[in-house]
Every structure is written in C-alpha cells, then in structure tokens.
Amino acid sequence: MTAVLKHKRATFERIEKFISDIYFTDVNLYGRIDSEIAGLKLFRSSLKDQSYGSFEAMKKGEFSPISENETFMPLWSQHWIKLVVPADLLRSSNLHLHWDVDGAESLVCEESGALVQGMACKRKEMKISATSQVLDLVYYIQVSCTGLFGAGKGGMIMPPDQDRVYTLKKAHLFSRDQNKYNVFMDLSVLFDIVKEVPEDSSLHYDALYTGNEIVNIVTLGDHSSEAYKKAHSIGRKFLAEQPENGSRDTIHAIGNCHIDSAWLWPYRETIRKVARSWSTTLSMFDKGETFHFAGSQVVQFDWLKEHYPKFFERLRRSVKEKSFIPVGGTWVEMDTNIPSGEAMIRQFLYGQKFYRKEFGIESDILWLPDTFGYSGQLPQIMQLCGVKYFLSQKLSWNLTNTFPHHTFYWKGIDQSKVLAHFPPGDTYESALKMKDIVKTVSNNKDKGRTHDQMLLFGHGDGGGGPTPDMLERLNRVSGIRGLPKIKRSTPNQFFSAIEKSGTMLCEWWGELYFELHRGTYTSHSKLKELNRRCEFLMREIEFLSAHDPNDTISRETIEEMWKIVLFNQFHDILPGSSIQKVFDDAMVDYKRFLELWRVQYDKYCVEGQDNCVINPYNWSRKEVVSIEEKSTLVSVPALYAGPPTIATTKDKCSVVELKDGIRISNNQIWADFTHRGELRSLVHKARECIASGTHANKYVIFDDIPLYWDAWDVMEYHREARQEFSPQSLQVLEEGPLRSQLLIIVPLGSHGDLKVFVSLEAESPFLAFKCQVDWKAAHKFLKVEFPLSISATDAVYEIQCGYVKRPTHTNTSWDTAKFEVSGHHWAHLSEPDFGVGLISKSKYGYSALHNQLTLSLLRSTKAPDQTADIGEHTIEYAVYPHTGPLHTSSLVELALNFNHPLVPRRAHGQCSGLRVDGQGIVVQSVKKAEDGRGTVIRMYEAYGNTCEATLERESMKMAFSMNAVESESTKISLPVSNNQTVLKFRPFEIKTVYIESEAETGHTRRASAASTSMVSPTKKPKHR
C-alpha cells in the first residue's frame, strides 16, 4: 500500500501499459487476449458494383480466390467477398473474425442473405457462434469503397479522393480467451475511473489500488487461467452494482446511431450504412444483449423496407419487443432554419403516417441531435403534430456563449411549450467511457432542478452504433458507489422521469440560435432556390387537387413530390454542407419533382384554357403579368384559379432624366439613381429611406475563410475584409406605363460581372432587383447592403408562420453572436410610424447592424464541395418602404406575392368558393384531407396579434379543428352558420381546419375506401 501511495503516477501508468494496444503488447495483457487461427478461405465475386438486390445474382456468379492485400476501387463501388470458415474450426472456443479493408465499410451476410452486421474502422470484429456442423460455414461480405466518414482527400471534410484505393489489410480468424478479456475490461474501467474521477474522491484511489492488485495477481500467477479468474472476481466485486450507491443522480443510457442521410457520401451509400448499423444492433439483441436503441429518421426505415424487406421484418419484431425504439417522427432530421412551416408539418405528417402503418405507434419525441439551430416556431409545430418532447445537443458547439440549460421548457413564439433536453455529456456518440459519465453529471446546468440526465452511446454520424465493448463497460459502471446510477432506459422513460421530478425547470422563450454554421443560410444557393420553388408549387398543385372532385391529380404523386422536398431538407443537404455528389443527386431529385408536377398539372388542365392564373392566398391581387408576350395588368380574387380580369389603373410608371441621374417612379415611390447606377434616394410619401450621405444597394464582397468548417461557417471577422464594387453603367430598358426598368452593370473584378435589372411596376409599392452573375470566386462572400434612415434597436425577420426580433447592436456577447442570421421572405427595420422591408426570393441569410440591412447572396466555399455555387445565378430581391407599423404594412402578403408571382398558364375551369377573411391571417395550405373525404385548410396569424377570422365555403356542412397530422381523435367540432365558421387566433397561432361540404359528404375518394383513419397509398411511391 505504501508503494502505491509513494508512486501513484508509476502505478497508474503500470496499469495503462498492462492493457495498452501500443506498448509491450508482446508481454502485456492486451497481447494475450486473442490467438490467431489459420484456415480462413476468401473468394471474390467477378460481378462488379453490385448493390441492394444483387445477392442472388452474385451467389450464382464466378468467384476467384484472394488473400490479404487485395485491392478495391473505384470510390463508391461495391464488391462481394465469399468467406468460408472450415467446419473443423467451428468447434474452436470463442471464435471471431477480424476484418479490415483499410477503413472501408463492409456488410456481412449469412449464406441465406440474412444481414449479420456491419464492419468498419471502428468495428473490425465479429463473433462466430460455435457449432458442431459438419459443413463449412459461408458468409458473404459486401465491401463498400467508402470510409465511415466518406473519403476526403487530405482531411475529413475535404472533397472526396476519386482515386482512393482500399486494401484488404486483415482477414483472419482468432480465438478469444474470455477470462483474459474479462480482466482486460475490468482494468479498462478501473483505469478510466482513476483517469477521470477527481483525486479528492476515495473512489479514485480505491480504483487505483484495485487495479494494481489485479495486475499483481495476474503477474504473480504467471498469467494462468486461475490467476485471471481470481483477478476477475476482484474486479467484479469492486464494480458490482450497489442497490443504493449513495447518488441522487441517474443517467439514462440509451443506444443510438446517428446516420446522416447524406453528407460526405451520397444517399445511396446511406442506405447501406443503415443496413450495416442496424443489423449490428439487432444481432446484439439476438445474442442476448439488454439495452434499448433509439432509431430516428423515418426515411431510413422506409429504405430498409424497400431494399432489405426480410431484415425489415426482423426490425419490426424488435420494435414490437420494445428493444428498438423508433423516435423522431419526421421523414428526415431536417434543417429548421430554411424549410417552410408547411414543409416542417409535412415532415411529421408523412413520418408519423409511416410509423402508424408499419409499427402501430407514433413518436412523441422530436429527435434532432445534429441540426444547426432551431426555429422559434418549432414548439408549436411539434405540439400540433402530437409531439411534446425535444432532444438535441448541437448548441453545445456554440462558439461564443454557453447555453444555460440542459433540461428546460422551450416556449415558441406563440407560447406553445415543450419539454427539451440536451444531454449534458454534449455528445450523441459516447463510448460509455468515464469521461462522458462524469461530464454528464458535472456539466449539467440544471442541477437541483432535476437529477435525471440522458447519455446517448454508440458510434454515429457515419453510422456504427453500440459495440460489445460499450456494453461490457455499461455492465461494469451501472451502480458503482461514488458514481451516478446508470440505467438502461428508453427516451420516453427518461422524459417521464423528468416530468415527475422536474417541477422547478426553467423556461427558454423563442428561437434556439446556433452560434456556429451561419454560412449554411447561403451555401449552395441553387438548392435553396429550388427548395423554395418546390414549396410554392406544392401549394398550387394541392390547391387544385382540393377543388378536383374527380381525383384527377394523384394523391400518391403528391406524396411522392412532398417526400422529394422533405428528403432534401435534411440538415446536411439543404444547408449546402455535403459533397458534390449529394448536390448532383439533389438536382436529379428536383428535376424529377418538376417532371411529376408538370404531368399532374397537365393531366388536370388537359381540357382547360390558356392564360389562367392560380392565387392560393386569401387576398386578392393586382399585378403586371406577361400575356402573349405583352405586359398586362390583371386582378385576381383570393383563393382562386382561373382566367384573370384585365385591370385598369391610374398609376403610371415613368422614367425621368435628372441633371445628375435617372428617376423611376409610380404613384407610391420614387427611386433616384446616378448615371453610373448608384441608388442614392428612395422616397415613399415624402420620407427618404436611404441614410444621409450614402447610397444603397451596395454590392460588397468579403473574404470568407472560416476556422475549419468551410461550407458551414462564416466568422465574425469576415466583416473586417470588406470590398465594395461600384456600378459602371446604367441603361433604361423600359419607360412604362406598366413597368419601368433599368439595367445596371456592376463589375466584380475577377469574380464575374453583375447584371442588375431594376424594375418598378404600376400598383407596386416596392422596387425590385433581379441580378444575373456568372460567379467565379473562391472563398468570397457576396452581399448587398441597404443603409437606411431608420433608428431601431431590433430588426425583424420572418420565420415559419411568424417572425422573430434580433438586435441591431452588439451590447452583449449574445447580441454580437447574431452577426449573421436566417430569415425567410423578408427582413424589416422600422420606427413606430415608418419601416422598410427587404424582401428576398430565394435567399435566407441576413444581417442588421445599426441602421443597415444586408442580404447575403452567394458564397464560394471549397469543402466539402469544391464546385459549390460556381456558375450562373439569378437573384431576386426587393425593397419595400411603408408608413405605419409592421402589422399594418402588408409586408407578409407582398413578400409572398413577390416570391410566388401570378404566372399565366393553361388551367381547367375555375377554382373558387372558399373565403378566409381576417387581418393578418395567411392561408398556408388548401389540400385534400388525408382521410380522402374532406378538405383541410391550414392558416396562421402572421403579425403577432390576437384576432378573428371567418372561413366560408360554399355548401359547407361541417367544420372541425384538428391537429396538423390530421389525427381523427383530435377533431373538435366548430359551429357552422350560413356556410361560415369563425376562428379565434392568438399571436402567431397555426390552425388546421377540416371541412366537409355537401358535395364531399357521401363522396368517398378512391384512395381512401371507407376508412375514417389516415391511410397510406396502395401504390408505393418511388422516392428516397
């Protein structure tokens, strides 16, 4: 004992070297655990690049013998290996396979094709069950030419190395001495305790002494079997679970495996990643391991059902046994900054629909561990979709401020409240090492308010999941005196425990702003442009479908189109933080979407007439459109599809030559430009909008070199490297009367030239800009600035179904961190009686400093996609001055009109008969109900006011409010009188109303038969 006290460090390092996989492996314990066995036979299939459905074809093909050092290429290709274990070796004790293809991922299958487990850089071993069979045992291994984190050339997030060659480094059998392995795991945990538990704890020294004693017993016993058994008994006694270990804290240990649906690899590889990872988990269950595994992202379950149907049936049984727990309820783990409110609702609608159909469950937990910040409207959307718990950990990555809570109630902008938890270990891929266990308790910001915390274990991001070593550690640390109690738990058991004990939890109101990855609001501009376009096209096609009594528009195709949109809103696709191949796949997806949309639209309008328009919004519109190549002013009723009315107006646009420039104007605003094209004045009702002594619409480029995460991050210091580019020339293209238009050329040096079309239309209160550029930059950030004659401490930014306020100053570190923020269709700066809105058609990155609003236009990052944003772009935005406060400005309506203009096209008849009146109310969706009988109207209050709205439908027989995923049990009857019902809204409230008219009652839609519950289409959509 004295020696231990005198030489603590030496004793500590003695234990470390005794179990080291680097030092003294010829004589230490680690080097004695496994004994290699010769005799494994390997053969390679002659078939190349075989994928999901290739198993039977591969088995019938030709095979050639191979050995270690066999090579595999090219990147992303698939190769099959036949592995034969001679029958006489199957009687070997504790037989294992060691498999290492230079870090490439592999999937092991039985001879029948049943999935066994995945193998990769973090999991290179597989246990082979002992048997007395007389025939050789055959496995087939699919080798995927990609690593767990892709194949970045020169770094993890760098573009993939297209010349990467994978080599079979290890392929052999070995026998594991279980006694030695048991002692090895005991010492690993004891060493971990000494390393991580503070020295002022008696547990620290108890573990040190016990570990030293075990080393002595093994060494003095000459590594005999009896010595190992005796040593393990000492370790087992020390690590035995104590009924009462003296700790009030409980850690809920839950297995998981975060798998990015696409990131540093294409989504087709993710399908295999899911098969590899989840088959490993189910194999562990089959071997008697007792833990719970949380699986999220519904699309990944759907992939397994389509590509691995037999395995999916195994998974279904595991879900029924409550070992495998489906969580999340969303189609993917989506970004929450950029998608529309309706798209986020559809994530839940189609996700929960799948869970109900396949497993008979719904998830009440939103599971977003890796998403880049969380919209302030998310709590309401969750509640409306039957979800009451929220899990993440991403805010632990904050660069500036430490988020003050781990367990709290999160209130949305409408005051909806959900219970949120961020695991205090700040990870979703713990290996159950003592570091994570100690941190989970010590780092908890809500000590005293709760004694329960979650710890998620299992390799993640690129897949993998829990390993046998992790479970061995779990067996040893579950109840050690001096440590928190560690419980094998489920997500719902954890949240239930919090609800029972967490009566003193704090609240956090509004968005959960992520102080990192702000560049993702702008990276990969075309993805964001197509996402928004598709969201608007879904409004149109569903609006038409809701007015189509003959079901001409396919419900199955509508679902397929939505799933294309939803998949590409995954938090590494839409934000633009994936490799080029993911971007290329997304472009193919969006092309497929547009083809489907066109087929459905044309089918509906086959007997229609030309020059019709669709207005899916609940306000009338008066706009200039192009009919037969001629500018025409038309007026259109609210919630209408059909031919417009040709309108007249006294408002005329004009262009006037000034002494030192050009003025374009209508009856509402005028804008003065210098002869070079600088916007020096913008006036509305005698109020100058542009700050004195400067001009607006400034195109500026910043150096854009982050600390590491290239496509993800823009750093605050980028503002210190600003370069302004002045216009070179101005040309008048149109002079009214319905439209005035200018062309301004802005040279951007070696980065390309901007062509800027500035237009002002009759009856329009905003000045519109359309930029065309062939962008050729590298690590540059293009923005446009509007210094305004407005003094405001906050700017307002639209988010899903509402808005948030963010500071224009840098008073605190929390204010300073918001130097780049996300917004949807507009940002706004105002005084009590005057304001200016900056409207964007496809951009989501904004900033506001003092009196200046800035819109982020283009980035040019080089990792993980070195081609990101290079090429031709069209960018549209507008500036809108107004008198009065925001809530009387009609900014929301005008921004939607600008983003979703009236487009004359062929249409079938007229769609009308629906009316929604209410100041500040926006109809977000008009669609067929999922039950196939009624119509669903979703709407929200947009300006933060309490108000009423009247909904009217011709021949409306009944109306119900219901949740957003249209659960029959949530229907609440609404009073109907004279085909109307009155709805009351709180600020930013979203409502879903189900209505049936006389025509709909008794009419059974073909897709729903007689079911009163939500059903899935009989024909499986072709989607990811």
mmCIF file with all atom_site columns, N, CA, C and O in Angstrom, residues 31 38 124 234 379 441 460 546 782 828 972:
data_model
loop_
_atom_site.group_PDB
_atom_site.id
_atom_site.type_symbol
_atom_site.label_atom_id
_atom_site.label_alt_id
_atom_site.label_comp_id
_atom_site.label_asym_id
_atom_site.label_entity_id
_atom_site.label_seq_id
_atom_site.pdbx_PDB_ins_code
_atom_site.Cartn_x
_atom_site.Cartn_y
_atom_site.Cartn_z
_atom_site.occupancy
_atom_site.B_iso_or_equiv
_atom_site.pdbx_formal_charge
_atom_site.auth_seq_id
_atom_site.auth_comp_id
_atom_site.auth_asym_id
_atom_site.auth_atom_id
_atom_site.pdbx_PDB_model_num
ATOM 1  N N  . GLY A 1 31  ? -1.926  -8.159  -25.471 1.00 0.00 ? 31  GLY A N  1
ATOM 2  C CA . GLY A 1 31  ? -1.355  -9.035  -26.494 1.00 0.00 ? 31  GLY A CA 1
ATOM 3  C C  . GLY A 1 31  ? -1.653  -10.496 -26.291 1.00 0.00 ? 31  GLY A C  1
ATOM 4  O O  . GLY A 1 31  ? -1.315  -11.327 -27.155 1.00 0.00 ? 31  GLY A O  1
ATOM 5  N N  . ALA A 1 38  ? -5.336  -20.049 -38.335 1.00 0.00 ? 38  ALA A N  1
ATOM 6  C CA . ALA A 1 38  ? -5.226  -20.119 -39.790 1.00 0.00 ? 38  ALA A CA 1
ATOM 7  C C  . ALA A 1 38  ? -6.358  -20.963 -40.366 1.00 0.00 ? 38  ALA A C  1
ATOM 8  O O  . ALA A 1 38  ? -6.995  -21.745 -39.670 1.00 0.00 ? 38  ALA A O  1
ATOM 9  N N  . LYS A 1 124 ? -14.163 -3.881  -36.181 1.00 0.00 ? 124 LYS A N  1
ATOM 10 C CA . LYS A 1 124 ? -13.445 -4.769  -37.084 1.00 0.00 ? 124 LYS A CA 1
ATOM 11 C C  . LYS A 1 124 ? -13.581 -6.236  -36.697 1.00 0.00 ? 124 LYS A C  1
ATOM 12 O O  . LYS A 1 124 ? -12.926 -7.088  -37.285 1.00 0.00 ? 124 LYS A O  1
ATOM 13 N N  . ILE A 1 234 ? -12.065 -10.162 -8.251  1.00 0.00 ? 234 ILE A N  1
ATOM 14 C CA . ILE A 1 234 ? -11.792 -8.913  -7.524  1.00 0.00 ? 234 ILE A CA 1
ATOM 15 C C  . ILE A 1 234 ? -12.390 -7.725  -8.283  1.00 0.00 ? 234 ILE A C  1
ATOM 16 O O  . ILE A 1 234 ? -13.022 -6.842  -7.703  1.00 0.00 ? 234 ILE A O  1
ATOM 17 N N  . PRO A 1 379 ? -41.691 24.673  -31.414 1.00 0.00 ? 379 PRO A N  1
ATOM 18 C CA . PRO A 1 379 ? -42.532 24.107  -30.348 1.00 0.00 ? 379 PRO A CA 1
ATOM 19 C C  . PRO A 1 379 ? -44.006 24.000  -30.727 1.00 0.00 ? 379 PRO A C  1
ATOM 20 O O  . PRO A 1 379 ? -44.659 22.993  -30.416 1.00 0.00 ? 379 PRO A O  1
ATOM 21 N N  . VAL A 1 441 ? -22.893 14.427  -15.429 1.00 0.00 ? 441 VAL A N  1
ATOM 22 C CA . VAL A 1 441 ? -23.390 14.969  -14.158 1.00 0.00 ? 441 VAL A CA 1
ATOM 23 C C  . VAL A 1 441 ? -22.755 16.320  -13.845 1.00 0.00 ? 441 VAL A C  1
ATOM 24 O O  . VAL A 1 441 ? -23.443 17.286  -13.519 1.00 0.00 ? 441 VAL A O  1
ATOM 25 N N  . GLY A 1 460 ? -21.522 7.291   -34.279 1.00 0.00 ? 460 GLY A N  1
ATOM 26 C CA . GLY A 1 460 ? -22.529 7.980   -35.076 1.00 0.00 ? 460 GLY A CA 1
ATOM 27 C C  . GLY A 1 460 ? -21.956 8.862   -36.156 1.00 0.00 ? 460 GLY A C  1
ATOM 28 O O  . GLY A 1 460 ? -20.765 8.846   -36.436 1.00 0.00 ? 460 GLY A O  1
ATOM 29 N N  . ALA A 1 546 ? -57.519 20.024  -54.225 1.00 0.00 ? 546 ALA A N  1
ATOM 30 C CA . ALA A 1 546 ? -58.611 20.177  -53.258 1.00 0.00 ? 546 ALA A CA 1
ATOM 31 C C  . ALA A 1 546 ? -59.914 20.592  -53.928 1.00 0.00 ? 546 ALA A C  1
ATOM 32 O O  . ALA A 1 546 ? -60.993 20.396  -53.360 1.00 0.00 ? 546 ALA A O  1
ATOM 33 N N  . LEU A 1 782 ? -20.531 37.287  -51.275 1.00 0.00 ? 782 LEU A N  1
ATOM 34 C CA . LEU A 1 782 ? -21.185 38.424  -51.924 1.00 0.00 ? 782 LEU A CA 1
ATOM 35 C C  . LEU A 1 782 ? -22.454 38.791  -51.164 1.00 0.00 ? 782 LEU A C  1
ATOM 36 O O  . LEU A 1 782 ? -23.294 37.922  -50.894 1.00 0.00 ? 782 LEU A O  1
ATOM 37 N N  . HIS A 1 828 ? -36.884 43.290  -41.768 1.00 0.00 ? 828 HIS A N  1
ATOM 38 C CA . HIS A 1 828 ? -37.596 44.562  -41.635 1.00 0.00 ? 828 HIS A CA 1
ATOM 39 C C  . HIS A 1 828 ? -36.939 45.413  -40.558 1.00 0.00 ? 828 HIS A C  1
ATOM 40 O O  . HIS A 1 828 ? -36.572 44.924  -39.492 1.00 0.00 ? 828 HIS A O  1
ATOM 41 N N  . ILE A 1 972 ? -62.265 18.558  -33.233 1.00 0.00 ? 972 ILE A N  1
ATOM 42 C CA . ILE A 1 972 ? -63.183 19.294  -32.362 1.00 0.00 ? 972 ILE A CA 1
ATOM 43 C C  . ILE A 1 972 ? -64.146 20.053  -33.253 1.00 0.00 ? 972 ILE A C  1
ATOM 44 O O  . ILE A 1 972 ? -63.730 20.849  -34.103 1.00 0.00 ? 972 ILE A O  1
#
